[in-house]
């Protein structure tokens, strides 16, 4: 190669690379134009407020006084001098640890029942799914408060069998349990996803295991659960994220009481932001919740290699 050729080669390579990137941008230009409404909405309504709240979390911002940068003082105050933070976090973790497994178990149990081909099964599926459509509404929360009140339907029902009722939502021992029960009752969406997963399990597996002498319990643990593990993994993550953000039920039914027994984290964040107008402090609380949700999701994802099985997995070998 002579000197002129050697000098031209890098320039030609650079031009070719530049042309490649221009073609890569021009090719999907129509696609970017089509998604531009969503992209603009995401940047303006999600990304910008997200990073703005991160900035606010390092400031003393109360809407009543000029914003002042205070560094990590909000976070230091939360972890060292805020007993309500500890109380709300404890209630929230208790709620998550109790409601998520019960909701998944109830959803899977009902999904297995509704997977049977019986007359009128479409009506039953619709009826059971319906509460999930209105489950997060204020009206349902008000209805739940009336059901478990002192003069509610639940006390009248157990009174028929000779049991003495009480104020289930006014007792610190049972108030959180009523909210957990409401969450479990709203298992419709989770059940539908489980039901779709059950439909994808080949019936040949059950027939072959029956020939080998496997009973229903063995089939459930050896076939149904492993085949449903990716669906279970998805439902678990979605349920955990939703449980951490629970607010409406606690706010409407108990308003955090009695004795702060249902004072969940989202209620404390709401109080700081919209009752005391401490937006900087509330932003710090929101980012702590985000980190907690991310940590829980990462933990579930890390442990999933031991209990989630895919079709590409080789038998008896753990995924790395």
Tab-separated table of C-alpha atoms in Angstrom:
chain	number	residue	atom	x	y	z
A	1	UNK	CA	0.000	0.000	0.000
A	2	UNK	CA	1.508	3.413	-0.982
A	3	UNK	CA	1.250	6.630	1.016
A	4	UNK	CA	-1.707	8.070	-0.911
A	5	UNK	CA	-3.720	4.884	-0.480
A	6	UNK	CA	-2.888	4.791	3.233
A	7	UNK	CA	-4.050	8.385	3.628
A	8	UNK	CA	-7.317	7.797	1.782
A	9	UNK	CA	-8.218	4.589	3.663
A	10	UNK	CA	-8.973	6.178	7.102
A	11	UNK	CA	-10.956	8.970	5.453
A	12	UNK	CA	-12.999	6.467	3.452
A	13	UNK	CA	-13.635	4.365	6.581
A	14	UNK	CA	-14.767	7.453	8.491
A	15	UNK	CA	-17.101	8.496	5.689
A	16	UNK	CA	-18.542	4.996	5.493
A	17	UNK	CA	-19.121	4.930	9.265
A	18	UNK	CA	-20.818	8.342	9.193
A	19	UNK	CA	-23.013	7.234	6.309
A	20	UNK	CA	-23.945	4.106	8.254
A	21	UNK	CA	-25.143	6.053	11.276
A	22	UNK	CA	-27.101	8.487	9.083
A	23	UNK	CA	-28.828	5.585	7.386
A	24	UNK	CA	-29.576	3.998	10.748
A	25	UNK	CA	-31.267	7.220	11.845
A	26	UNK	CA	-33.148	7.889	8.614
A	27	UNK	CA	-34.466	4.333	8.263
A	28	UNK	CA	-36.691	4.330	11.392
A	29	UNK	CA	-37.605	8.030	11.126
A	30	UNK	CA	-41.216	7.161	10.348
A	31	UNK	CA	-41.314	4.968	13.427
A	32	UNK	CA	-40.044	7.796	15.631
A	33	UNK	CA	-42.712	10.070	14.181
A	34	UNK	CA	-45.436	7.560	15.003
A	35	UNK	CA	-44.294	7.138	18.620
A	36	UNK	CA	-43.566	10.845	19.110
A	37	UNK	CA	-46.864	11.500	21.004
A	38	UNK	CA	-45.979	8.793	23.504
A	39	UNK	CA	-42.334	9.867	23.609
A	40	UNK	CA	-43.228	13.505	24.270
A	41	UNK	CA	-45.741	12.446	26.920
A	42	UNK	CA	-43.194	10.191	28.597
A	43	UNK	CA	-40.508	12.887	28.698
A	44	UNK	CA	-42.881	15.644	29.827
A	45	UNK	CA	-45.147	13.711	32.217
A	46	UNK	CA	-42.864	10.971	33.576
A	47	UNK	CA	-39.140	11.543	33.059
A	48	UNK	CA	-39.119	15.275	33.825
A	49	UNK	CA	-41.237	15.021	37.036
A	50	UNK	CA	-39.174	12.010	38.119
A	51	UNK	CA	-35.835	13.796	37.991
A	52	UNK	CA	-37.374	17.023	39.272
A	53	UNK	CA	-38.569	15.174	42.390
A	54	UNK	CA	-35.027	13.841	42.837
A	55	UNK	CA	-33.775	17.425	42.846
A	56	UNK	CA	-36.521	18.482	45.267
A	57	UNK	CA	-35.506	15.704	47.668
A	58	UNK	CA	-32.272	17.587	48.327
A	59	UNK	CA	-34.029	20.876	49.040
A	60	UNK	CA	-36.185	22.489	51.701
A	61	UNK	CA	-39.233	23.107	49.516
A	62	UNK	CA	-42.524	23.953	51.247
A	63	UNK	CA	-44.425	26.103	48.670
A	64	UNK	CA	-44.612	28.793	51.371
A	65	UNK	CA	-40.944	29.761	51.388
A	66	UNK	CA	-38.214	30.065	48.749
A	67	UNK	CA	-36.578	26.755	47.840
A	68	UNK	CA	-33.266	26.158	49.633
A	69	UNK	CA	-30.658	23.508	48.856
A	70	UNK	CA	-29.915	21.423	51.969
A	71	UNK	CA	-28.125	18.401	50.525
A	72	UNK	CA	-28.858	15.075	52.199
A	73	UNK	CA	-30.435	16.596	55.304
A	74	UNK	CA	-33.928	15.308	54.415
A	75	UNK	CA	-32.663	11.739	54.190
A	76	UNK	CA	-30.691	12.075	57.428
A	77	UNK	CA	-33.777	13.370	59.192
A	78	UNK	CA	-35.948	10.549	57.826
A	79	UNK	CA	-33.649	7.767	59.003
A	80	UNK	CA	-32.561	9.267	62.328
A	81	UNK	CA	-35.313	11.505	63.692
A	82	UNK	CA	-38.636	10.459	62.183
A	83	UNK	CA	-40.574	7.837	64.192
A	84	UNK	CA	-43.531	8.022	61.790
A	85	UNK	CA	-41.292	6.839	58.974
A	86	UNK	CA	-40.395	3.719	60.967
A	87	UNK	CA	-44.048	3.097	61.867
A	88	UNK	CA	-45.349	3.522	58.315
A	89	UNK	CA	-42.550	1.379	56.881
A	90	UNK	CA	-43.295	-1.381	59.394
A	91	UNK	CA	-47.009	-1.357	58.556
A	92	UNK	CA	-46.280	-1.363	54.825
A	93	UNK	CA	-43.860	-4.289	54.985
A	94	UNK	CA	-46.347	-6.233	57.112
A	95	UNK	CA	-49.049	-5.521	54.563
A	96	UNK	CA	-46.831	-6.573	51.637
A	97	UNK	CA	-45.636	-9.795	53.287
A	98	UNK	CA	-49.190	-10.818	54.203
A	99	UNK	CA	-51.283	-9.645	51.244
A	100	UNK	CA	-49.063	-10.688	48.332
A	101	UNK	CA	-48.813	-14.439	49.119
A	102	UNK	CA	-52.503	-14.661	50.047
A	103	UNK	CA	-53.540	-12.886	46.858
A	104	UNK	CA	-51.394	-15.163	44.686
A	105	UNK	CA	-52.651	-18.300	46.427
A	106	UNK	CA	-56.293	-17.242	46.081
A	107	UNK	CA	-55.827	-16.282	42.433
A	108	UNK	CA	-54.106	-19.557	41.544
A	109	UNK	CA	-56.673	-21.637	43.440
A	110	UNK	CA	-59.606	-20.000	41.665
A	111	UNK	CA	-57.815	-20.121	38.306
A	112	UNK	CA	-57.382	-23.886	38.615
A	113	UNK	CA	-61.088	-24.268	39.378
A	114	UNK	CA	-62.118	-22.035	36.472
A	115	UNK	CA	-59.816	-23.853	34.052
A	116	UNK	CA	-62.236	-26.798	34.021
A	117	UNK	CA	-64.588	-27.109	31.063
A	118	UNK	CA	-68.030	-26.979	32.721
A	119	UNK	CA	-71.332	-25.449	31.714
A	120	UNK	CA	-71.579	-21.713	32.336
A	121	UNK	CA	-67.862	-21.321	33.081
A	122	UNK	CA	-67.684	-18.045	31.107
A	123	UNK	CA	-70.249	-16.467	33.411
A	124	UNK	CA	-68.335	-17.553	36.521
A	125	UNK	CA	-65.072	-16.184	35.145
A	126	UNK	CA	-66.685	-12.825	34.407
A	127	UNK	CA	-68.377	-12.655	37.813
A	128	UNK	CA	-65.152	-13.412	39.672
A	129	UNK	CA	-63.108	-10.979	37.591
A	130	UNK	CA	-65.613	-8.132	37.967
A	131	UNK	CA	-64.461	-6.959	41.468
A	132	UNK	CA	-61.027	-6.199	40.015
A	133	UNK	CA	-62.570	-3.634	37.674
A	134	UNK	CA	-63.886	-1.573	40.589
A	135	UNK	CA	-61.573	-2.818	43.330
A	136	UNK	CA	-59.467	0.328	43.592
A	137	UNK	CA	-62.401	2.729	43.711
A	138	UNK	CA	-63.460	4.854	46.650
A	139	UNK	CA	-66.974	3.382	46.453
A	140	UNK	CA	-65.706	-0.135	47.160
A	141	UNK	CA	-63.626	1.160	50.072
A	142	UNK	CA	-66.715	2.814	51.555
A	143	UNK	CA	-68.688	-0.397	51.058
A	144	UNK	CA	-65.925	-2.385	52.768
A	145	UNK	CA	-65.995	0.002	55.709
A	146	UNK	CA	-69.726	-0.559	56.092
A	147	UNK	CA	-69.417	-4.328	55.786
A	148	UNK	CA	-66.888	-4.582	58.619
A	149	UNK	CA	-68.355	-1.852	60.809
A	150	UNK	CA	-69.947	-2.549	64.188
A	151	UNK	CA	-73.400	-2.785	62.597
A	152	UNK	CA	-72.073	-4.206	59.344
A	153	UNK	CA	-73.169	-7.237	57.368
A	154	UNK	CA	-70.217	-9.326	58.536
A	155	UNK	CA	-71.140	-9.009	62.214
A	156	UNK	CA	-74.760	-9.848	61.419
A	157	UNK	CA	-73.648	-12.907	59.472
A	158	UNK	CA	-71.433	-14.329	62.201
A	159	UNK	CA	-74.099	-13.426	64.764
A	160	UNK	CA	-76.379	-16.012	63.135
A	161	UNK	CA	-73.858	-18.683	64.167
A	162	UNK	CA	-73.598	-17.405	67.736
A	163	UNK	CA	-70.384	-15.359	67.416
A	164	UNK	CA	-70.135	-11.898	68.890
A	165	UNK	CA	-69.116	-9.226	66.403
A	166	UNK	CA	-66.966	-6.168	66.948
A	167	UNK	CA	-65.649	-3.145	65.091
A	168	UNK	CA	-63.160	-4.867	62.824
A	169	UNK	CA	-61.870	-1.628	61.315
A	170	UNK	CA	-61.773	0.208	64.641
A	171	UNK	CA	-59.655	-2.374	66.438
A	172	UNK	CA	-55.843	-2.096	66.126
A	173	UNK	CA	-55.616	-5.895	66.109
A	174	UNK	CA	-57.855	-6.451	63.081
A	175	UNK	CA	-57.907	-3.196	61.078
A	176	UNK	CA	-54.928	-4.097	58.898
A	177	UNK	CA	-56.359	-7.588	58.354
A	178	UNK	CA	-59.514	-6.110	56.822
A	179	UNK	CA	-57.391	-4.152	54.331
A	180	UNK	CA	-55.421	-7.286	53.498
A	181	UNK	CA	-58.687	-9.141	52.953
A	182	UNK	CA	-59.843	-6.424	50.566
A	183	UNK	CA	-56.629	-6.778	48.569
A	184	UNK	CA	-56.993	-10.551	48.404
A	185	UNK	CA	-60.576	-10.108	47.196
A	186	UNK	CA	-59.249	-8.079	44.255
A	187	UNK	CA	-57.408	-11.031	42.699
A	188	UNK	CA	-59.285	-10.981	39.380
A	189	UNK	CA	-56.502	-9.663	37.146
A	190	UNK	CA	-53.943	-12.007	38.670
A	191	UNK	CA	-56.370	-14.911	38.280
A	192	UNK	CA	-56.899	-14.171	34.576
A	193	UNK	CA	-53.140	-14.261	33.948
A	194	UNK	CA	-52.846	-17.565	35.840
A	195	UNK	CA	-55.770	-18.917	33.846
A	196	UNK	CA	-54.052	-18.039	30.571
A	197	UNK	CA	-50.920	-19.825	31.769
A	198	UNK	CA	-52.871	-22.940	32.748
A	199	UNK	CA	-54.355	-23.114	29.259
A	200	UNK	CA	-50.835	-23.323	27.810
A	201	UNK	CA	-49.827	-26.427	29.793
A	202	UNK	CA	-50.060	-29.492	27.505
A	203	UNK	CA	-52.632	-31.992	28.721
A	204	UNK	CA	-50.307	-34.795	27.596
A	205	UNK	CA	-48.118	-34.133	30.627
A	206	UNK	CA	-50.991	-34.862	33.003
A	207	UNK	CA	-52.033	-37.969	31.075
A	208	UNK	CA	-48.498	-39.353	31.060
A	209	UNK	CA	-48.061	-38.690	34.778
A	210	UNK	CA	-51.389	-40.389	35.514
A	211	UNK	CA	-50.163	-43.489	33.713
A	212	UNK	CA	-47.078	-43.412	35.954
A	213	UNK	CA	-49.313	-43.276	39.029
A	214	UNK	CA	-49.066	-39.574	39.939
A	215	UNK	CA	-52.002	-38.172	41.911
A	216	UNK	CA	-53.436	-34.645	41.719
A	217	UNK	CA	-51.133	-33.253	44.420
A	218	UNK	CA	-48.035	-34.664	42.741
A	219	UNK	CA	-49.169	-33.292	39.384
A	220	UNK	CA	-49.668	-29.856	40.917
A	221	UNK	CA	-46.175	-29.637	42.412
A	222	UNK	CA	-44.343	-31.499	39.626
A	223	UNK	CA	-46.148	-30.173	36.552
A	224	UNK	CA	-48.473	-27.235	37.215
A	225	UNK	CA	-46.211	-25.108	39.414
A	226	UNK	CA	-43.018	-25.555	37.346
A	227	UNK	CA	-44.885	-24.832	34.117
A	228	UNK	CA	-46.564	-21.793	35.708
A	229	UNK	CA	-43.396	-20.464	37.357
A	230	UNK	CA	-42.782	-17.716	34.731
A	231	UNK	CA	-46.382	-16.546	35.188
A	232	UNK	CA	-45.988	-16.717	38.959
A	233	UNK	CA	-42.794	-14.683	38.683
A	234	UNK	CA	-44.571	-11.928	36.738
A	235	UNK	CA	-47.590	-11.866	39.060
A	236	UNK	CA	-45.348	-11.775	42.121
A	237	UNK	CA	-43.443	-8.722	40.922
A	238	UNK	CA	-46.612	-6.871	39.922
A	239	UNK	CA	-48.305	-7.715	43.241
A	240	UNK	CA	-45.308	-6.520	45.272
A	241	UNK	CA	-45.121	-3.225	43.372
A	242	UNK	CA	-48.849	-2.651	43.834
A	243	UNK	CA	-48.773	-3.541	47.532
A	244	UNK	CA	-45.995	-1.052	48.296
A	245	UNK	CA	-48.105	1.727	46.762
A	246	UNK	CA	-51.364	0.887	48.535
A	247	UNK	CA	-53.130	4.093	49.567
A	248	UNK	CA	-56.840	4.393	48.724
A	249	UNK	CA	-58.103	1.613	50.998
A	250	UNK	CA	-56.170	2.788	54.039
A	251	UNK	CA	-57.073	6.433	53.452
A	252	UNK	CA	-60.817	5.894	52.949
A	253	UNK	CA	-61.544	2.967	55.267
A	254	UNK	CA	-59.385	3.687	58.327
A	255	UNK	CA	-57.540	6.953	57.582
A	256	UNK	CA	-54.421	5.322	58.991
A	257	UNK	CA	-55.999	4.371	62.302
A	258	UNK	CA	-56.726	3.109	64.787
A	259	UNK	CA	-53.506	3.929	66.642
A	260	UNK	CA	-51.621	4.100	63.316
A	261	UNK	CA	-52.139	0.355	62.778
A	262	UNK	CA	-52.976	0.966	59.085
A	263	UNK	CA	-50.756	4.000	58.583
A	264	UNK	CA	-49.094	2.805	55.389
A	265	UNK	CA	-46.105	4.502	53.793
A	266	UNK	CA	-48.074	6.129	50.960
A	267	UNK	CA	-50.346	7.814	53.516
A	268	UNK	CA	-47.370	9.287	55.330
A	269	UNK	CA	-45.964	10.558	52.036
A	270	UNK	CA	-49.361	12.084	51.201
A	271	UNK	CA	-49.557	13.780	54.581
A	272	UNK	CA	-46.124	15.348	54.231
A	273	UNK	CA	-46.781	16.553	50.692
A	274	UNK	CA	-50.398	17.745	50.762
A	275	UNK	CA	-51.165	18.427	54.429
A	276	UNK	CA	-47.879	19.961	55.556
A	277	UNK	CA	-46.773	21.070	52.076
A	278	UNK	CA	-43.260	19.757	52.703
A	279	UNK	CA	-42.644	18.799	49.097
A	280	UNK	CA	-38.886	18.403	49.487
A	281	UNK	CA	-39.299	16.020	52.400
A	282	UNK	CA	-42.082	14.137	50.596
A	283	UNK	CA	-39.883	13.793	47.513
A	284	UNK	CA	-37.209	12.167	49.645
A	285	UNK	CA	-39.829	9.770	51.030
A	286	UNK	CA	-40.959	8.956	47.493
A	287	UNK	CA	-37.441	8.125	46.377
A	288	UNK	CA	-36.945	5.883	49.401
A	289	UNK	CA	-40.082	4.005	48.371
A	290	UNK	CA	-38.777	3.730	44.801
A	291	UNK	CA	-35.474	2.307	46.033
A	292	UNK	CA	-37.342	-0.171	48.263
A	293	UNK	CA	-39.478	-1.347	45.316
A	294	UNK	CA	-36.399	-1.693	43.101
A	295	UNK	CA	-34.592	-3.643	45.835
A	296	UNK	CA	-37.549	-6.020	46.252
A	297	UNK	CA	-37.765	-6.509	42.474
A	298	UNK	CA	-34.035	-7.183	42.190
A	299	UNK	CA	-34.214	-9.678	45.060
A	300	UNK	CA	-37.090	-11.537	43.420
A	301	UNK	CA	-35.268	-11.504	40.068
A	302	UNK	CA	-32.074	-12.829	41.648
A	303	UNK	CA	-33.832	-15.700	43.412
A	304	UNK	CA	-35.913	-16.526	40.329
A	305	UNK	CA	-33.102	-18.637	38.868
A	306	UNK	CA	-33.787	-21.204	41.592
A	307	UNK	CA	-37.549	-21.559	41.110
A	308	UNK	CA	-38.522	-20.176	37.688
A	309	UNK	CA	-38.234	-22.657	34.815
A	310	UNK	CA	-38.393	-21.958	31.103
A	311	UNK	CA	-38.646	-24.241	28.102
A	312	UNK	CA	-35.027	-23.496	27.224
A	313	UNK	CA	-33.768	-24.771	30.597
A	314	UNK	CA	-32.041	-28.148	30.659
A	315	UNK	CA	-33.370	-30.625	33.175
A	316	UNK	CA	-31.759	-30.672	36.599
A	317	UNK	CA	-29.427	-27.729	35.920
A	318	UNK	CA	-29.744	-24.372	37.622
A	319	UNK	CA	-29.505	-21.300	35.464
A	320	UNK	CA	-26.604	-19.005	36.114
